[in-house]
Amino acid sequence: MKTPASFVDALSTVDLENTFNPYRDTCPIHDAANAAEQRRRNLRRCLESALEANVDTIWIARDLGYMGGRRTGIPLTDEAHLSDAERLFGGIRLDRATTGPSVAERTATITWQLLSEIGRPVMLWNVFPLHPHAPKAPMSNRCHKRSEREATWPFLLALIEMLQPKRLVAIGRDAGAALDGLHIPVSNVRHPSYGGQPEFIAGIQAIYRLGPRAARSTMPTLPFLELT
């Protein structure tokens, strides 16, 4: 897993119960026929761009969400902000993998507003790089299990080895606890969900020494949709 292509290929082989692997699986409701291929391509292009840009920071949340990375293949990124990701990663092409209306996610919205303020790319990732869901409820979110984290932990270590970042930003308490003990500086910020948005903004502002413009309106560029 030393190159973007080999990393994505290896990730696409992971098959765990009650999880959706967006680089392997196809949702029968929302996905286009070649959705998994599109998401693999999106992630590979982001990795290649991150290497070219010598990205020095990885932002890491807990799990892929069903309205964001499950659909796009890019952590912390919904379809409403694919064009922002294209620009920040140097003009790469990122394709939608789903059919129907584009979807916006609250966490992705505030994340990408802040990334636009920062104006330079970071790599986005999750402690658990798949979408964990409740049994028989594929459009739900749950916290990953310890055994699931252990099964996929080598991917985080391989990503760090590939990019050689100077710092990690842990988004949320669970992500911070998971990253504790790594031999690389970790900055912890509050997750923006469940009332944590002001603290998340303040935490990112402090890390990047941003001015008050980063706290502007966090309204999405598309309506938030509930998927079933």
Short mmCIF file of C-alpha atoms in Angstrom, two decimals, residues 29-30 66-67 71 101-106 139-141 223-228:
data_model
loop_
_atom_site.label_atom_id
_atom_site.label_comp_id
_atom_site.label_asym_id
_atom_site.label_seq_id
_atom_site.Cartn_x
_atom_site.Cartn_y
_atom_site.Cartn_z
CA ILE A 29 -31.05 2.49 -4.29
CA HIS A 30 -28.78 5.49 -4.83
CA TYR A 66 -23.97 7.71 4.83
CA MET A 67 -24.62 11.15 3.32
CA ARG A 71 -21.59 8.47 -1.63
CA PRO A 101 -30.41 14.91 -6.55
CA SER A 102 -27.05 15.81 -5.07
CA VAL A 103 -26.94 15.60 -1.28
CA ALA A 104 -25.48 18.02 1.28
CA GLU A 105 -24.31 17.00 4.75
CA ARG A 106 -23.96 19.41 7.67
CA MET A 139 -28.86 4.28 5.65
CA SER A 140 -27.95 4.71 9.30
CA ASN A 141 -24.77 5.65 11.10
CA PRO A 223 -30.81 21.25 0.67
CA PHE A 224 -30.03 18.63 3.30
CA LEU A 225 -31.85 15.45 2.30
CA GLU A 226 -32.89 12.48 4.39
CA LEU A 227 -32.10 9.26 2.55
CA THR A 228 -34.05 6.10 3.02
#
